[in-house]
Amino acid sequence: MSALQTRDKRWFSLKPVILTEVFPPVRSAEFPEYLKTMSLFQKLRFHITVNHMRDLPDTRREIAFVGRSNAGKSSALNTLANHVRLAYVSKTPGRTQHINYFSLGDDLYLVDLPGYGYAQVPVAVRAHWEKLLGQYLQTRRALIGLVLIMDSRHPLKELDWNMLNWFSSTGKPVHLVLTKSDKLTRQESAKVLLQVKDAVADLPHCSVQLFSSLKKQGVKELDDALSKWLLEPDVEPDEDEEVFDE
């Protein structure tokens, strides 16, 4: 007799049944790791969209998400927040065309930046993105770290290296997230993780992890890394932040 049949028989029996026997309590180990504790990022809510540096909100701390178009950036944000439709996910690359702010409360934010590397974007639009990204990443004092999203099947392309080398000059930390790891075997995932770690070993303040939005893998690791950045004690700035009015 199957377990289901046994359960049904005991449930409908006239004999008193202890509910914990019929529906045994679920052990904590059976829950996904990322659901065992309340995450800071489950409070994430959309705040504002801006298209010019002068429109950036006043914030205390923010972490930016950047990556090639269609690398899974919006899906990673949604998975981290445990919210299906927080950041817009599109099958068409290049749909994120502005800087999108998501609030965690207490003046803390995650920032979704336009994806790069999509050739079909008009030249004028791409030029505006590049200028906006450059100004934001180089001058934004509230920016405390960068999350670089890369497809684990195609990591460290030329534009990714350009972003890494260029941003490393700020001295701020970078966390590399290798998405879509569910598309790889366990052996392939371990291999690509090791290869990327070796490739960026000489870059300061650079960490790497695997991630799968589909399988909810790597969520706690990402949560822990970003929480550490956001919750560090505040440090007084040495000079005023430069402001762009374009």
PDB file of C-alpha atoms in Angstrom:
ATOM      1  CA  MET A   1       0.000   0.000   0.000  1.00  0.00           C
ATOM      2  CA  SER A   2       1.331   3.431  -0.927  1.00  0.00           C
ATOM      3  CA  ALA A   3       2.144   6.110   1.627  1.00  0.00           C
ATOM      4  CA  LEU A   4      -0.683   8.243   0.231  1.00  0.00           C
ATOM      5  CA  GLN A   5      -3.196   5.395   0.610  1.00  0.00           C
ATOM      6  CA  THR A   6      -2.008   4.760   4.143  1.00  0.00           C
ATOM      7  CA  ARG A   7      -2.417   8.424   5.021  1.00  0.00           C
ATOM      8  CA  ASP A   8      -5.950   8.517   3.565  1.00  0.00           C
ATOM      9  CA  LYS A   9      -6.951   5.411   5.483  1.00  0.00           C
ATOM     10  CA  ARG A  10      -5.745   6.827   8.779  1.00  0.00           C
ATOM     11  CA  TRP A  11      -7.369  10.182   8.102  1.00  0.00           C
ATOM     12  CA  PHE A  12     -10.870   8.753   7.560  1.00  0.00           C
ATOM     13  CA  SER A  13     -10.659   6.145  10.320  1.00  0.00           C
ATOM     14  CA  LEU A  14     -13.121   6.430  13.218  1.00  0.00           C
ATOM     15  CA  LYS A  15     -10.193   5.814  15.485  1.00  0.00           C
ATOM     16  CA  PRO A  16      -8.722   9.073  16.939  1.00  0.00           C
ATOM     17  CA  VAL A  17      -5.676  10.115  14.976  1.00  0.00           C
ATOM     18  CA  ILE A  18      -2.862  12.369  16.097  1.00  0.00           C
ATOM     19  CA  LEU A  19      -2.439  15.025  13.435  1.00  0.00           C
ATOM     20  CA  THR A  20       1.350  14.981  13.663  1.00  0.00           C
ATOM     21  CA  GLU A  21       1.210  11.341  12.594  1.00  0.00           C
ATOM     22  CA  VAL A  22      -0.922  12.123   9.564  1.00  0.00           C
ATOM     23  CA  PHE A  23       0.945  15.283   8.624  1.00  0.00           C
ATOM     24  CA  PRO A  24       4.393  14.984  10.195  1.00  0.00           C
ATOM     25  CA  PRO A  25       6.081  18.336  10.903  1.00  0.00           C
ATOM     26  CA  VAL A  26       8.455  19.535   8.216  1.00  0.00           C
ATOM     27  CA  ARG A  27      12.035  19.713   9.434  1.00  0.00           C
ATOM     28  CA  SER A  28      13.846  23.001   8.858  1.00  0.00           C
ATOM     29  CA  ALA A  29      16.438  21.216   6.735  1.00  0.00           C
ATOM     30  CA  GLU A  30      13.719  20.516   4.161  1.00  0.00           C
ATOM     31  CA  PHE A  31      13.168  24.214   3.481  1.00  0.00           C
ATOM     32  CA  PRO A  32      15.318  25.963   0.871  1.00  0.00           C
ATOM     33  CA  GLU A  33      18.293  27.610   2.539  1.00  0.00           C
ATOM     34  CA  TYR A  34      17.268  31.087   1.406  1.00  0.00           C
ATOM     35  CA  LEU A  35      13.876  30.793   3.167  1.00  0.00           C
ATOM     36  CA  LYS A  36      15.167  29.774   6.604  1.00  0.00           C
ATOM     37  CA  THR A  37      15.659  33.360   7.750  1.00  0.00           C
ATOM     38  CA  MET A  38      13.962  36.610   6.806  1.00  0.00           C
ATOM     39  CA  SER A  39      16.171  38.329   4.283  1.00  0.00           C
ATOM     40  CA  LEU A  40      16.884  42.045   4.311  1.00  0.00           C
ATOM     41  CA  PHE A  41      16.121  42.017   0.578  1.00  0.00           C
ATOM     42  CA  GLN A  42      12.572  40.723   0.937  1.00  0.00           C
ATOM     43  CA  LYS A  43      11.712  44.305   1.937  1.00  0.00           C
ATOM     44  CA  LEU A  44      12.904  45.541  -1.458  1.00  0.00           C
ATOM     45  CA  ARG A  45      10.435  47.825  -3.232  1.00  0.00           C
ATOM     46  CA  PHE A  46      10.590  49.885  -6.432  1.00  0.00           C
ATOM     47  CA  HIS A  47      11.452  53.516  -5.676  1.00  0.00           C
ATOM     48  CA  ILE A  48      12.195  55.624  -8.785  1.00  0.00           C
ATOM     49  CA  THR A  49      13.486  55.585 -12.366  1.00  0.00           C
ATOM     50  CA  VAL A  50      15.911  58.280 -13.493  1.00  0.00           C
ATOM     51  CA  ASN A  51      17.586  59.109 -16.791  1.00  0.00           C
ATOM     52  CA  HIS A  52      19.950  61.929 -15.776  1.00  0.00           C
ATOM     53  CA  MET A  53      22.541  62.340 -13.041  1.00  0.00           C
ATOM     54  CA  ARG A  54      20.798  65.447 -11.718  1.00  0.00           C
ATOM     55  CA  ASP A  55      17.696  63.363 -10.935  1.00  0.00           C
ATOM     56  CA  LEU A  56      19.445  60.799  -8.716  1.00  0.00           C
ATOM     57  CA  PRO A  57      17.862  60.597  -5.262  1.00  0.00           C
ATOM     58  CA  ASP A  58      19.694  61.404  -2.039  1.00  0.00           C
ATOM     59  CA  THR A  59      20.708  58.081  -0.486  1.00  0.00           C
ATOM     60  CA  ARG A  60      22.989  56.808   2.255  1.00  0.00           C
ATOM     61  CA  ARG A  61      24.169  53.618   0.564  1.00  0.00           C
ATOM     62  CA  GLU A  62      23.467  51.849  -2.701  1.00  0.00           C
ATOM     63  CA  ILE A  63      24.696  48.769  -4.549  1.00  0.00           C
ATOM     64  CA  ALA A  64      24.519  48.713  -8.345  1.00  0.00           C
ATOM     65  CA  PHE A  65      23.699  45.691 -10.531  1.00  0.00           C
ATOM     66  CA  VAL A  66      25.247  45.778 -13.990  1.00  0.00           C
ATOM     67  CA  GLY A  67      25.924  43.288 -16.783  1.00  0.00           C
ATOM     68  CA  ARG A  68      25.500  42.378 -20.396  1.00  0.00           C
ATOM     69  CA  SER A  69      21.983  42.464 -21.784  1.00  0.00           C
ATOM     70  CA  ASN A  70      20.187  39.139 -21.262  1.00  0.00           C
ATOM     71  CA  ALA A  71      22.671  37.908 -18.627  1.00  0.00           C
ATOM     72  CA  GLY A  72      19.870  37.515 -16.078  1.00  0.00           C
ATOM     73  CA  LYS A  73      20.280  40.755 -14.121  1.00  0.00           C
ATOM     74  CA  SER A  74      16.597  41.454 -13.511  1.00  0.00           C
ATOM     75  CA  SER A  75      15.902  37.808 -12.688  1.00  0.00           C
ATOM     76  CA  ALA A  76      18.701  37.858 -10.110  1.00  0.00           C
ATOM     77  CA  LEU A  77      17.180  40.938  -8.456  1.00  0.00           C
ATOM     78  CA  ASN A  78      13.729  39.346  -8.386  1.00  0.00           C
ATOM     79  CA  THR A  79      15.086  36.112  -6.915  1.00  0.00           C
ATOM     80  CA  LEU A  80      17.102  37.932  -4.272  1.00  0.00           C
ATOM     81  CA  ALA A  81      13.961  39.832  -3.225  1.00  0.00           C
ATOM     82  CA  ASN A  82      11.751  36.725  -3.526  1.00  0.00           C
ATOM     83  CA  HIS A  83       9.460  38.835  -5.711  1.00  0.00           C
ATOM     84  CA  VAL A  84       8.476  37.677  -9.206  1.00  0.00           C
ATOM     85  CA  ARG A  85       7.772  41.065 -10.813  1.00  0.00           C
ATOM     86  CA  LEU A  86       9.929  43.538  -8.925  1.00  0.00           C
ATOM     87  CA  ALA A  87      12.427  44.167 -11.728  1.00  0.00           C
ATOM     88  CA  TYR A  88      11.159  43.918 -15.300  1.00  0.00           C
ATOM     89  CA  VAL A  89      12.255  40.704 -17.025  1.00  0.00           C
ATOM     90  CA  SER A  90      12.168  40.693 -20.805  1.00  0.00           C
ATOM     91  CA  LYS A  91      13.130  38.206 -23.487  1.00  0.00           C
ATOM     92  CA  THR A  92      14.250  41.201 -25.534  1.00  0.00           C
ATOM     93  CA  PRO A  93      17.747  42.401 -24.536  1.00  0.00           C
ATOM     94  CA  GLY A  94      18.277  46.092 -23.920  1.00  0.00           C
ATOM     95  CA  ARG A  95      14.920  46.843 -22.295  1.00  0.00           C
ATOM     96  CA  THR A  96      16.444  48.394 -19.146  1.00  0.00           C
ATOM     97  CA  GLN A  97      17.175  51.873 -20.498  1.00  0.00           C
ATOM     98  CA  HIS A  98      17.272  53.932 -17.295  1.00  0.00           C
ATOM     99  CA  ILE A  99      18.646  53.742 -13.770  1.00  0.00           C
ATOM    100  CA  ASN A 100      16.064  51.990 -11.596  1.00  0.00           C
ATOM    101  CA  TYR A 101      16.187  52.408  -7.811  1.00  0.00           C
ATOM    102  CA  PHE A 102      14.799  49.810  -5.390  1.00  0.00           C
ATOM    103  CA  SER A 103      14.483  50.746  -1.723  1.00  0.00           C
ATOM    104  CA  LEU A 104      15.329  48.558   1.271  1.00  0.00           C
ATOM    105  CA  GLY A 105      14.311  51.224   3.764  1.00  0.00           C
ATOM    106  CA  ASP A 106      16.683  53.079   6.095  1.00  0.00           C
ATOM    107  CA  ASP A 107      18.052  54.979   3.070  1.00  0.00           C
ATOM    108  CA  LEU A 108      19.556  51.796   1.542  1.00  0.00           C
ATOM    109  CA  TYR A 109      19.050  50.947  -2.145  1.00  0.00           C
ATOM    110  CA  LEU A 110      19.783  48.463  -4.890  1.00  0.00           C
ATOM    111  CA  VAL A 111      20.209  50.039  -8.321  1.00  0.00           C
ATOM    112  CA  ASP A 112      19.463  48.316 -11.633  1.00  0.00           C
ATOM    113  CA  LEU A 113      21.664  49.819 -14.362  1.00  0.00           C
ATOM    114  CA  PRO A 114      21.146  49.562 -18.144  1.00  0.00           C
ATOM    115  CA  GLY A 115      22.583  46.410 -19.681  1.00  0.00           C
ATOM    116  CA  TYR A 116      25.497  46.760 -22.075  1.00  0.00           C
ATOM    117  CA  GLY A 117      26.600  44.955 -25.224  1.00  0.00           C
ATOM    118  CA  TYR A 118      23.312  44.915 -27.147  1.00  0.00           C
ATOM    119  CA  ALA A 119      24.135  46.004 -30.680  1.00  0.00           C
ATOM    120  CA  GLN A 120      20.553  46.726 -31.843  1.00  0.00           C
ATOM    121  CA  VAL A 121      20.148  49.706 -29.532  1.00  0.00           C
ATOM    122  CA  PRO A 122      20.244  52.991 -31.518  1.00  0.00           C
ATOM    123  CA  VAL A 123      23.641  54.686 -31.492  1.00  0.00           C
ATOM    124  CA  ALA A 124      22.361  57.819 -29.747  1.00  0.00           C
ATOM    125  CA  VAL A 125      20.669  55.773 -27.004  1.00  0.00           C
ATOM    126  CA  ARG A 126      23.775  53.631 -26.488  1.00  0.00           C
ATOM    127  CA  ALA A 127      25.950  56.736 -26.259  1.00  0.00           C
ATOM    128  CA  HIS A 128      23.629  58.172 -23.602  1.00  0.00           C
ATOM    129  CA  TRP A 129      23.751  54.917 -21.606  1.00  0.00           C
ATOM    130  CA  GLU A 130      27.541  54.830 -21.736  1.00  0.00           C
ATOM    131  CA  LYS A 131      27.843  58.420 -20.556  1.00  0.00           C
ATOM    132  CA  LEU A 132      25.265  57.902 -17.803  1.00  0.00           C
ATOM    133  CA  LEU A 133      26.908  54.673 -16.622  1.00  0.00           C
ATOM    134  CA  GLY A 134      30.365  56.217 -16.684  1.00  0.00           C
ATOM    135  CA  GLN A 135      29.364  59.247 -14.643  1.00  0.00           C
ATOM    136  CA  TYR A 136      27.352  57.203 -12.177  1.00  0.00           C
ATOM    137  CA  LEU A 137      29.952  54.491 -11.546  1.00  0.00           C
ATOM    138  CA  GLN A 138      32.893  56.878 -11.295  1.00  0.00           C
ATOM    139  CA  THR A 139      31.376  59.696  -9.242  1.00  0.00           C
ATOM    140  CA  ARG A 140      28.464  58.371  -7.186  1.00  0.00           C
ATOM    141  CA  ARG A 141      29.644  58.623  -3.580  1.00  0.00           C
ATOM    142  CA  ALA A 142      26.709  56.630  -2.153  1.00  0.00           C
ATOM    143  CA  LEU A 143      27.673  53.683  -4.368  1.00  0.00           C
ATOM    144  CA  ILE A 144      29.474  51.212  -2.086  1.00  0.00           C
ATOM    145  CA  GLY A 145      29.876  48.237  -4.414  1.00  0.00           C
ATOM    146  CA  LEU A 146      29.103  46.697  -7.788  1.00  0.00           C
ATOM    147  CA  VAL A 147      27.408  43.398  -8.626  1.00  0.00           C
ATOM    148  CA  LEU A 148      28.516  42.283 -12.085  1.00  0.00           C
ATOM    149  CA  ILE A 149      26.100  39.773 -13.599  1.00  0.00           C
ATOM    150  CA  MET A 150      27.470  37.313 -16.171  1.00  0.00           C
ATOM    151  CA  ASP A 151      25.980  34.260 -17.856  1.00  0.00           C
ATOM    152  CA  SER A 152      27.961  31.336 -16.406  1.00  0.00           C
ATOM    153  CA  ARG A 153      28.145  29.788 -19.874  1.00  0.00           C
ATOM    154  CA  HIS A 154      29.818  32.909 -21.314  1.00  0.00           C
ATOM    155  CA  PRO A 155      31.723  34.695 -18.530  1.00  0.00           C
ATOM    156  CA  LEU A 156      34.316  37.437 -18.778  1.00  0.00           C
ATOM    157  CA  LYS A 157      33.669  38.678 -22.275  1.00  0.00           C
ATOM    158  CA  GLU A 158      35.564  41.738 -23.496  1.00  0.00           C
ATOM    159  CA  LEU A 159      32.967  44.213 -22.223  1.00  0.00           C
ATOM    160  CA  ASP A 160      32.916  42.486 -18.825  1.00  0.00           C
ATOM    161  CA  TRP A 161      36.689  42.867 -18.558  1.00  0.00           C
ATOM    162  CA  ASN A 162      36.394  46.505 -19.575  1.00  0.00           C
ATOM    163  CA  MET A 163      33.852  47.086 -16.812  1.00  0.00           C
ATOM    164  CA  LEU A 164      35.959  45.246 -14.232  1.00  0.00           C
ATOM    165  CA  ASN A 165      39.218  46.988 -15.047  1.00  0.00           C
ATOM    166  CA  TRP A 166      37.556  50.368 -15.280  1.00  0.00           C
ATOM    167  CA  PHE A 167      35.560  50.113 -12.038  1.00  0.00           C
ATOM    168  CA  SER A 168      38.432  48.622 -10.039  1.00  0.00           C
ATOM    169  CA  SER A 169      40.107  52.040 -10.150  1.00  0.00           C
ATOM    170  CA  THR A 170      37.465  53.295  -7.690  1.00  0.00           C
ATOM    171  CA  GLY A 171      38.752  50.918  -5.018  1.00  0.00           C
ATOM    172  CA  LYS A 172      35.195  49.715  -4.305  1.00  0.00           C
ATOM    173  CA  PRO A 173      34.362  45.986  -4.105  1.00  0.00           C
ATOM    174  CA  VAL A 174      32.938  43.952  -6.977  1.00  0.00           C
ATOM    175  CA  HIS A 175      30.919  40.755  -6.604  1.00  0.00           C
ATOM    176  CA  LEU A 176      30.725  38.599  -9.739  1.00  0.00           C
ATOM    177  CA  VAL A 177      27.515  36.579 -10.065  1.00  0.00           C
ATOM    178  CA  LEU A 178      27.607  33.736 -12.599  1.00  0.00           C
ATOM    179  CA  THR A 179      23.951  33.272 -13.464  1.00  0.00           C
ATOM    180  CA  LYS A 180      22.049  30.423 -15.139  1.00  0.00           C
ATOM    181  CA  SER A 181      24.285  27.839 -13.473  1.00  0.00           C
ATOM    182  CA  ASP A 182      21.403  25.366 -13.748  1.00  0.00           C
ATOM    183  CA  LYS A 183      22.254  25.168 -17.465  1.00  0.00           C
ATOM    184  CA  LEU A 184      25.584  23.551 -16.540  1.00  0.00           C
ATOM    185  CA  THR A 185      26.382  20.211 -14.978  1.00  0.00           C
ATOM    186  CA  ARG A 186      27.835  20.198 -11.474  1.00  0.00           C
ATOM    187  CA  GLN A 187      31.274  19.502 -12.910  1.00  0.00           C
ATOM    188  CA  GLU A 188      30.966  22.300 -15.464  1.00  0.00           C
ATOM    189  CA  SER A 189      29.780  24.733 -12.778  1.00  0.00           C
ATOM    190  CA  ALA A 190      32.717  23.921 -10.515  1.00  0.00           C
ATOM    191  CA  LYS A 191      35.120  24.322 -13.430  1.00  0.00           C
ATOM    192  CA  VAL A 192      33.830  27.720 -14.568  1.00  0.00           C
ATOM    193  CA  LEU A 193      33.756  29.016 -10.975  1.00  0.00           C
ATOM    194  CA  LEU A 194      37.407  28.064 -10.510  1.00  0.00           C
ATOM    195  CA  GLN A 195      38.391  29.545 -13.878  1.00  0.00           C
ATOM    196  CA  VAL A 196      36.725  32.897 -13.143  1.00  0.00           C
ATOM    197  CA  LYS A 197      38.212  33.055  -9.639  1.00  0.00           C
ATOM    198  CA  ASP A 198      41.671  32.430 -11.077  1.00  0.00           C
ATOM    199  CA  ALA A 199      41.149  35.031 -13.826  1.00  0.00           C
ATOM    200  CA  VAL A 200      40.232  37.827 -11.397  1.00  0.00           C
ATOM    201  CA  ALA A 201      42.613  36.835  -8.604  1.00  0.00           C
ATOM    202  CA  ASP A 202      44.786  39.920  -9.175  1.00  0.00           C
ATOM    203  CA  LEU A 203      41.863  42.350  -8.940  1.00  0.00           C
ATOM    204  CA  PRO A 204      41.381  43.843  -5.452  1.00  0.00           C
ATOM    205  CA  HIS A 205      38.121  43.395  -3.532  1.00  0.00           C
ATOM    206  CA  CYS A 206      36.670  40.944  -6.082  1.00  0.00           C
ATOM    207  CA  SER A 207      34.551  37.913  -5.156  1.00  0.00           C
ATOM    208  CA  VAL A 208      32.785  35.302  -7.321  1.00  0.00           C
ATOM    209  CA  GLN A 209      29.812  32.974  -6.955  1.00  0.00           C
ATOM    210  CA  LEU A 210      27.442  30.754  -8.933  1.00  0.00           C
ATOM    211  CA  PHE A 211      23.743  31.607  -9.095  1.00  0.00           C
ATOM    212  CA  SER A 212      20.531  30.160 -10.502  1.00  0.00           C
ATOM    213  CA  SER A 213      17.238  32.042 -10.435  1.00  0.00           C
ATOM    214  CA  LEU A 214      15.423  28.935 -11.652  1.00  0.00           C
ATOM    215  CA  LYS A 215      16.776  26.611  -8.960  1.00  0.00           C
ATOM    216  CA  LYS A 216      17.116  29.327  -6.272  1.00  0.00           C
ATOM    217  CA  GLN A 217      20.778  28.416  -5.864  1.00  0.00           C
ATOM    218  CA  GLY A 218      23.313  30.900  -4.530  1.00  0.00           C
ATOM    219  CA  VAL A 219      20.641  33.191  -3.070  1.00  0.00           C
ATOM    220  CA  LYS A 220      21.918  33.088   0.504  1.00  0.00           C
ATOM    221  CA  GLU A 221      25.513  33.608  -0.633  1.00  0.00           C
ATOM    222  CA  LEU A 222      24.499  36.724  -2.565  1.00  0.00           C
ATOM    223  CA  ASP A 223      22.317  37.904   0.314  1.00  0.00           C
ATOM    224  CA  ASP A 224      25.201  37.546   2.780  1.00  0.00           C
ATOM    225  CA  ALA A 225      27.696  39.360   0.545  1.00  0.00           C
ATOM    226  CA  LEU A 226      25.463  42.369  -0.079  1.00  0.00           C
ATOM    227  CA  SER A 227      24.173  42.566   3.484  1.00  0.00           C
ATOM    228  CA  LYS A 228      27.756  42.832   4.701  1.00  0.00           C
ATOM    229  CA  TRP A 229      28.354  45.809   2.396  1.00  0.00           C
ATOM    230  CA  LEU A 230      25.146  47.577   3.343  1.00  0.00           C
ATOM    231  CA  LEU A 231      25.381  47.090   7.096  1.00  0.00           C
ATOM    232  CA  GLU A 232      28.983  48.155   7.647  1.00  0.00           C
ATOM    233  CA  PRO A 233      29.429  51.260   9.843  1.00  0.00           C
ATOM    234  CA  ASP A 234      29.203  54.563   7.985  1.00  0.00           C
ATOM    235  CA  VAL A 235      32.428  56.400   7.129  1.00  0.00           C
ATOM    236  CA  GLU A 236      32.513  60.163   6.734  1.00  0.00           C
ATOM    237  CA  PRO A 237      33.482  61.242   3.160  1.00  0.00           C
ATOM    238  CA  ASP A 238      36.690  63.201   2.598  1.00  0.00           C
ATOM    239  CA  GLU A 239      35.269  65.492  -0.049  1.00  0.00           C
ATOM    240  CA  ASP A 240      31.996  66.493  -1.673  1.00  0.00           C
ATOM    241  CA  GLU A 241      30.554  64.356  -4.444  1.00  0.00           C
ATOM    242  CA  GLU A 242      30.748  65.843  -7.923  1.00  0.00           C
ATOM    243  CA  VAL A 243      27.345  66.696  -9.388  1.00  0.00           C
ATOM    244  CA  PHE A 244      26.416  66.508 -13.070  1.00  0.00           C
ATOM    245  CA  ASP A 245      23.551  68.592 -14.398  1.00  0.00           C
ATOM    246  CA  GLU A 246      23.158  67.145 -17.874  1.00  0.00           C
TER     247      GLU A 246
END
